[in-house]
Amino acid sequence: MKIKSAEFIDSIYDLRTLPSTVLSEFVFVGRSNVGKSSLINTICNKKKLAKIGSVPGKTRQLNYFLINQEYYLVDLPGYGYAKVPEQIRAGWRKLVEDYISERENVNMVFVLIDARHEPTYLDELMVSWLEYYEIPFAVVLSKADKISKNKMEKQVYRSSKIVHNEVLCKDYIPFSIITGEGKNDILKLISQALIDNK
Ligand SMILES: Nc1nc2c(ncn2[C@@H]2O[C@H](COP(=O)(O)OP(=O)(O)OP(=O)(O)O)[C@@H](O)[C@H]2O)c(=O)[nH]1
Ligand SMILES: [Mg+2]
């Protein structure tokens, strides 16, 4: 599927103000700095659509992007940044869990894990929420350009250890904004999910 149009729609701070449409939502989650916003820009071929690399952990809203007038990409606030106070982390947790559990439009969630690091407790918690609420997801190993192919195989294996429901987990996708690796896999998953959802 080609992305013909991509536009920023809104920043949501309060779930009561989510768009009142029935369009499918494809959601990007993961630690601060893992590359969520960069990934959205890469798959949309737009360098400045989502804001990149400001202060990690600062983003506390859900950012909505409308694609091909047909579905949304949703950039969630990053989790687990060390300098974020506990109270704010608890706020993140509530916002994200409420969104995941209540929003019926969520079609699929992409869980980004930095390919150089082990999945964290928060990645595991995220996957367990998705499994509990039976939401299809894919694991994206980001910044693939920073490690060798051999190391990547090990990291895919490691990340599979936090997945317990292989039916809900649609794929493990090495991804890089530098090489473009993984871009087509993500777009294919989205188009397939849109077809399946019709
Ligand atoms: N080498 C390399 N760097 C990347 C890649 N993806 C993202 N980065 C860099 O990682 C940094 C963080 O990227 P962001 O896209 O802002 O990360 P984020 O997950 O949106 O972060 P928050 O908004 O804080 O949650 C930036 O400096 C990016 O240029 C990648 O595939 N390869
Ligand atoms: Mg971001």
mmCIF file of C-alpha atoms and ligand atoms in Angstrom:
data_model
loop_
_atom_site.group_PDB
_atom_site.id
_atom_site.type_symbol
_atom_site.label_atom_id
_atom_site.label_comp_id
_atom_site.label_asym_id
_atom_site.label_seq_id
_atom_site.Cartn_x
_atom_site.Cartn_y
_atom_site.Cartn_z
ATOM 1 C CA MET A 1 0.000 0.000 0.000
ATOM 2 C CA LYS A 2 1.236 3.465 -0.845
ATOM 3 C CA ILE A 3 0.808 6.354 1.534
ATOM 4 C CA LYS A 4 -0.554 9.111 -0.692
ATOM 5 C CA SER A 5 -1.475 11.594 1.989
ATOM 6 C CA ALA A 6 -0.485 12.003 5.617
ATOM 7 C CA GLU A 7 -1.539 14.891 7.816
ATOM 8 C CA PHE A 8 -1.302 15.763 11.467
ATOM 9 C CA ILE A 9 -4.800 15.927 12.924
ATOM 10 C CA ASP A 10 -4.627 16.502 16.663
ATOM 11 C CA SER A 11 -2.784 16.082 19.954
ATOM 12 C CA ILE A 12 -4.948 14.391 22.560
ATOM 13 C CA TYR A 13 -4.333 14.945 26.270
ATOM 14 C CA ASP A 14 -7.673 13.710 27.501
ATOM 15 C CA LEU A 15 -9.286 10.511 26.214
ATOM 16 C CA ARG A 16 -12.707 12.157 26.314
ATOM 17 C CA THR A 17 -11.591 14.247 23.339
ATOM 18 C CA LEU A 18 -10.598 11.371 21.014
ATOM 19 C CA PRO A 19 -11.783 11.755 17.388
ATOM 20 C CA SER A 20 -15.380 10.638 17.064
ATOM 21 C CA THR A 21 -14.831 8.538 13.945
ATOM 22 C CA VAL A 22 -14.812 4.835 13.298
ATOM 23 C CA LEU A 23 -11.573 4.846 11.312
ATOM 24 C CA SER A 24 -9.020 2.170 12.188
ATOM 25 C CA GLU A 25 -6.124 3.205 14.380
ATOM 26 C CA PHE A 26 -2.586 1.803 14.131
ATOM 27 C CA VAL A 27 -0.697 2.614 17.261
ATOM 28 C CA PHE A 28 3.023 3.008 18.010
ATOM 29 C CA VAL A 29 4.259 2.415 21.542
ATOM 30 C CA GLY A 30 7.635 1.989 23.205
ATOM 31 C CA ARG A 31 10.220 3.622 25.408
ATOM 32 C CA SER A 32 11.089 7.257 24.958
ATOM 33 C CA ASN A 33 13.688 7.699 22.263
ATOM 34 C CA VAL A 34 13.072 4.249 20.743
ATOM 35 C CA GLY A 35 12.123 5.854 17.409
ATOM 36 C CA LYS A 36 8.297 5.934 17.250
ATOM 37 C CA SER A 37 7.996 9.383 15.697
ATOM 38 C CA SER A 38 10.908 8.711 13.315
ATOM 39 C CA LEU A 39 9.212 5.514 12.150
ATOM 40 C CA ILE A 40 5.964 7.357 11.414
ATOM 41 C CA ASN A 41 7.864 9.959 9.368
ATOM 42 C CA THR A 42 9.724 7.231 7.466
ATOM 43 C CA ILE A 43 6.685 5.181 6.528
ATOM 44 C CA CYS A 44 4.856 8.370 5.474
ATOM 45 C CA ASN A 45 7.894 9.730 3.564
ATOM 46 C CA LYS A 46 7.530 13.041 5.404
ATOM 47 C CA LYS A 47 10.516 14.259 7.398
ATOM 48 C CA LYS A 48 8.681 16.652 9.673
ATOM 49 C CA LEU A 49 5.273 15.077 10.177
ATOM 50 C CA ALA A 50 5.921 13.867 13.741
ATOM 51 C CA LYS A 51 8.330 15.769 15.985
ATOM 52 C CA ILE A 52 11.622 13.976 16.606
ATOM 53 C CA GLY A 53 14.183 13.866 19.355
ATOM 54 C CA SER A 54 13.056 16.739 21.535
ATOM 55 C CA VAL A 55 13.537 16.068 25.254
ATOM 56 C CA PRO A 56 12.756 12.374 25.817
ATOM 57 C CA GLY A 57 9.760 11.727 27.997
ATOM 58 C CA LYS A 58 8.328 15.166 27.411
ATOM 59 C CA THR A 59 5.549 14.059 25.077
ATOM 60 C CA ARG A 60 2.472 13.287 27.101
ATOM 61 C CA GLN A 61 -0.158 13.366 24.438
ATOM 62 C CA LEU A 62 -1.435 11.001 21.778
ATOM 63 C CA ASN A 63 -0.673 12.416 18.334
ATOM 64 C CA TYR A 64 -3.076 11.539 15.526
ATOM 65 C CA PHE A 65 -2.092 11.388 11.855
ATOM 66 C CA LEU A 66 -4.672 10.757 9.145
ATOM 67 C CA ILE A 67 -3.413 8.557 6.304
ATOM 68 C CA ASN A 68 -4.968 8.400 2.809
ATOM 69 C CA GLN A 69 -8.166 9.772 4.387
ATOM 70 C CA GLU A 70 -8.670 6.160 5.452
ATOM 71 C CA TYR A 71 -7.010 5.360 8.796
ATOM 72 C CA TYR A 72 -4.986 6.900 11.617
ATOM 73 C CA LEU A 73 -1.457 6.372 12.835
ATOM 74 C CA VAL A 74 -1.300 7.174 16.553
ATOM 75 C CA ASP A 75 1.985 8.161 18.195
ATOM 76 C CA LEU A 76 1.752 7.372 21.915
ATOM 77 C CA PRO A 77 3.832 9.041 24.629
ATOM 78 C CA GLY A 78 7.067 7.172 25.302
ATOM 79 C CA TYR A 79 7.485 5.299 28.565
ATOM 80 C CA GLY A 80 10.251 4.499 30.951
ATOM 81 C CA TYR A 81 12.473 7.506 30.660
ATOM 82 C CA ALA A 82 14.599 7.516 33.806
ATOM 83 C CA LYS A 83 14.241 11.226 34.590
ATOM 84 C CA VAL A 84 10.453 11.200 34.599
ATOM 85 C CA PRO A 85 8.993 11.465 38.114
ATOM 86 C CA GLU A 86 6.893 8.563 39.384
ATOM 87 C CA GLN A 87 3.683 10.606 39.394
ATOM 88 C CA ILE A 88 4.014 11.339 35.678
ATOM 89 C CA ARG A 89 4.818 7.704 34.951
ATOM 90 C CA ALA A 90 1.635 6.672 36.725
ATOM 91 C CA GLY A 91 -0.247 9.212 34.575
ATOM 92 C CA TRP A 92 1.265 7.699 31.430
ATOM 93 C CA ARG A 93 0.309 4.254 32.554
ATOM 94 C CA LYS A 94 -3.304 5.221 33.104
ATOM 95 C CA LEU A 95 -3.607 7.153 29.833
ATOM 96 C CA VAL A 96 -2.142 4.323 27.759
ATOM 97 C CA GLU A 97 -3.956 1.484 29.481
ATOM 98 C CA ASP A 98 -7.293 3.322 29.316
ATOM 99 C CA TYR A 99 -6.730 4.029 25.634
ATOM 100 C CA ILE A 100 -5.722 0.436 24.834
ATOM 101 C CA SER A 101 -8.579 -1.079 26.794
ATOM 102 C CA GLU A 102 -11.385 1.305 25.816
ATOM 103 C CA ARG A 103 -10.733 2.470 22.292
ATOM 104 C CA GLU A 104 -12.582 0.166 19.934
ATOM 105 C CA ASN A 105 -10.978 1.632 16.811
ATOM 106 C CA VAL A 106 -7.532 0.217 17.680
ATOM 107 C CA ASN A 107 -6.729 -2.199 14.869
ATOM 108 C CA MET A 108 -3.122 -3.077 15.634
ATOM 109 C CA VAL A 109 -0.337 -1.938 17.930
ATOM 110 C CA PHE A 110 3.335 -1.773 16.970
ATOM 111 C CA VAL A 111 5.530 -2.302 20.023
ATOM 112 C CA LEU A 112 8.937 -0.752 19.365
ATOM 113 C CA ILE A 113 11.970 -2.168 21.139
ATOM 114 C CA ASP A 114 15.457 -0.740 20.552
ATOM 115 C CA ALA A 115 17.301 -3.562 18.760
ATOM 116 C CA ARG A 116 20.425 -2.880 20.819
ATOM 117 C CA HIS A 117 18.745 -3.508 24.158
ATOM 118 C CA GLU A 118 16.895 -6.219 26.028
ATOM 119 C CA PRO A 119 13.129 -5.724 26.300
ATOM 120 C CA THR A 120 12.385 -3.922 29.568
ATOM 121 C CA TYR A 121 9.797 -4.607 32.236
ATOM 122 C CA LEU A 122 7.631 -1.892 30.637
ATOM 123 C CA ASP A 123 7.824 -3.554 27.204
ATOM 124 C CA GLU A 124 6.704 -6.749 28.854
ATOM 125 C CA LEU A 125 3.875 -4.962 30.650
ATOM 126 C CA MET A 126 2.759 -3.414 27.351
ATOM 127 C CA VAL A 127 2.683 -6.807 25.617
ATOM 128 C CA SER A 128 0.796 -8.346 28.511
ATOM 129 C CA TRP A 129 -1.894 -5.607 28.297
ATOM 130 C CA LEU A 130 -2.274 -6.230 24.573
ATOM 131 C CA GLU A 131 -2.632 -9.938 25.168
ATOM 132 C CA TYR A 132 -5.073 -9.410 28.009
ATOM 133 C CA TYR A 133 -7.265 -7.106 25.890
ATOM 134 C CA GLU A 134 -6.767 -9.352 22.818
ATOM 135 C CA ILE A 135 -5.377 -6.640 20.570
ATOM 136 C CA PRO A 136 -3.257 -7.779 17.604
ATOM 137 C CA PHE A 137 0.279 -6.418 17.673
ATOM 138 C CA ALA A 138 3.695 -6.641 16.044
ATOM 139 C CA VAL A 139 7.105 -6.217 17.638
ATOM 140 C CA VAL A 140 9.372 -3.741 15.826
ATOM 141 C CA LEU A 141 13.110 -3.949 16.526
ATOM 142 C CA SER A 142 14.114 -0.344 15.916
ATOM 143 C CA LYS A 143 17.503 1.179 14.961
ATOM 144 C CA ALA A 144 18.410 -2.035 13.107
ATOM 145 C CA ASP A 145 21.231 -0.172 11.353
ATOM 146 C CA LYS A 146 23.132 -0.095 14.637
ATOM 147 C CA ILE A 147 23.594 -3.868 14.991
ATOM 148 C CA SER A 148 24.731 -6.815 12.853
ATOM 149 C CA LYS A 149 22.383 -9.343 11.238
ATOM 150 C CA ASN A 150 23.610 -11.985 13.703
ATOM 151 C CA LYS A 151 22.876 -9.823 16.687
ATOM 152 C CA MET A 152 19.455 -9.018 15.222
ATOM 153 C CA GLU A 153 18.535 -12.700 15.124
ATOM 154 C CA LYS A 154 19.373 -12.957 18.809
ATOM 155 C CA GLN A 155 17.353 -9.845 19.602
ATOM 156 C CA VAL A 156 14.293 -11.177 17.771
ATOM 157 C CA TYR A 157 14.598 -14.342 19.820
ATOM 158 C CA ARG A 158 14.952 -12.338 23.042
ATOM 159 C CA SER A 159 11.953 -10.193 22.288
ATOM 160 C CA SER A 160 9.888 -13.301 21.515
ATOM 161 C CA LYS A 161 10.371 -14.273 25.168
ATOM 162 C CA ILE A 162 7.985 -11.544 26.325
ATOM 163 C CA VAL A 163 5.273 -12.734 23.903
ATOM 164 C CA HIS A 164 2.949 -15.457 25.133
ATOM 165 C CA ASN A 165 0.249 -15.321 22.492
ATOM 166 C CA GLU A 166 1.758 -16.074 19.085
ATOM 167 C CA VAL A 167 -1.623 -15.713 17.371
ATOM 168 C CA LEU A 168 -1.994 -12.081 18.429
ATOM 169 C CA CYS A 169 1.648 -11.327 17.630
ATOM 170 C CA LYS A 170 1.609 -10.887 13.854
ATOM 171 C CA ASP A 171 5.326 -10.411 13.224
ATOM 172 C CA TYR A 172 8.784 -9.374 14.447
ATOM 173 C CA ILE A 173 10.082 -6.608 12.201
ATOM 174 C CA PRO A 174 13.667 -5.286 12.181
ATOM 175 C CA PHE A 175 13.358 -1.606 11.223
ATOM 176 C CA SER A 176 15.667 1.267 10.394
ATOM 177 C CA ILE A 177 15.025 4.836 9.297
ATOM 178 C CA ILE A 178 18.525 4.864 7.810
ATOM 179 C CA THR A 179 18.253 1.828 5.501
ATOM 180 C CA GLY A 180 14.460 1.698 5.184
ATOM 181 C CA GLU A 181 14.519 -1.947 6.290
ATOM 182 C CA GLY A 182 11.132 -3.034 7.627
ATOM 183 C CA LYS A 183 9.160 -0.179 6.094
ATOM 184 C CA ASN A 184 7.356 -2.381 3.565
ATOM 185 C CA ASP A 185 6.665 -5.051 6.181
ATOM 186 C CA ILE A 186 4.899 -2.496 8.354
ATOM 187 C CA LEU A 187 2.889 -1.118 5.424
ATOM 188 C CA LYS A 188 1.918 -4.648 4.384
ATOM 189 C CA LEU A 189 0.709 -5.508 7.873
ATOM 190 C CA ILE A 190 -1.397 -2.339 7.894
ATOM 191 C CA SER A 191 -2.991 -3.029 4.502
ATOM 192 C CA GLN A 192 -3.696 -6.643 5.429
ATOM 193 C CA ALA A 193 -5.241 -5.575 8.730
ATOM 194 C CA LEU A 194 -7.461 -3.052 6.922
ATOM 195 C CA ILE A 195 -8.671 -5.766 4.531
ATOM 196 C CA ASP A 196 -9.299 -8.227 7.383
ATOM 197 C CA ASN A 197 -11.233 -5.573 9.275
ATOM 198 C CA LYS A 198 -13.662 -4.817 6.451
HETATM 199 N N1 LIG B 1 20.445 5.240 13.740
HETATM 200 C C1 LIG B 1 19.119 5.353 13.895
HETATM 201 N N2 LIG B 1 18.608 6.341 14.690
HETATM 202 C C2 LIG B 1 17.273 6.415 14.846
HETATM 203 C C3 LIG B 1 16.393 5.486 14.218
HETATM 204 N N3 LIG B 1 15.129 5.800 14.583
HETATM 205 C C4 LIG B 1 15.212 6.870 15.396
HETATM 206 N N4 LIG B 1 16.499 7.261 15.556
HETATM 207 C C5 LIG B 1 16.958 8.410 16.378
HETATM 208 O O1 LIG B 1 16.552 8.234 17.721
HETATM 209 C C6 LIG B 1 16.187 9.473 18.333
HETATM 210 C C7 LIG B 1 14.792 9.394 18.931
HETATM 211 O O2 LIG B 1 13.831 9.222 17.892
HETATM 212 P P1 LIG B 1 12.295 9.615 18.086
HETATM 213 O O3 LIG B 1 11.614 9.195 16.831
HETATM 214 O O4 LIG B 1 12.167 11.024 18.512
HETATM 215 O O5 LIG B 1 11.886 8.651 19.305
HETATM 216 P P2 LIG B 1 10.459 8.539 20.038
HETATM 217 O O6 LIG B 1 10.241 7.100 20.339
HETATM 218 O O7 LIG B 1 9.416 9.223 19.223
HETATM 219 O O8 LIG B 1 10.742 9.324 21.410
HETATM 220 P P3 LIG B 1 9.645 10.048 22.418
HETATM 221 O O9 LIG B 1 8.803 10.962 21.582
HETATM 222 O O10 LIG B 1 10.504 10.749 23.426
HETATM 223 O O11 LIG B 1 8.853 8.958 23.060
HETATM 224 C C8 LIG B 1 16.331 10.524 17.237
HETATM 225 O O12 LIG B 1 17.574 11.172 17.409
HETATM 226 C C9 LIG B 1 16.296 9.719 15.943
HETATM 227 O O13 LIG B 1 17.021 10.323 14.897
HETATM 228 C C10 LIG B 1 16.970 4.454 13.369
HETATM 229 O O14 LIG B 1 16.288 3.599 12.771
HETATM 230 N N5 LIG B 1 18.326 4.449 13.265
HETATM 231 MG MG MG B 2 8.151 10.816 19.698
#
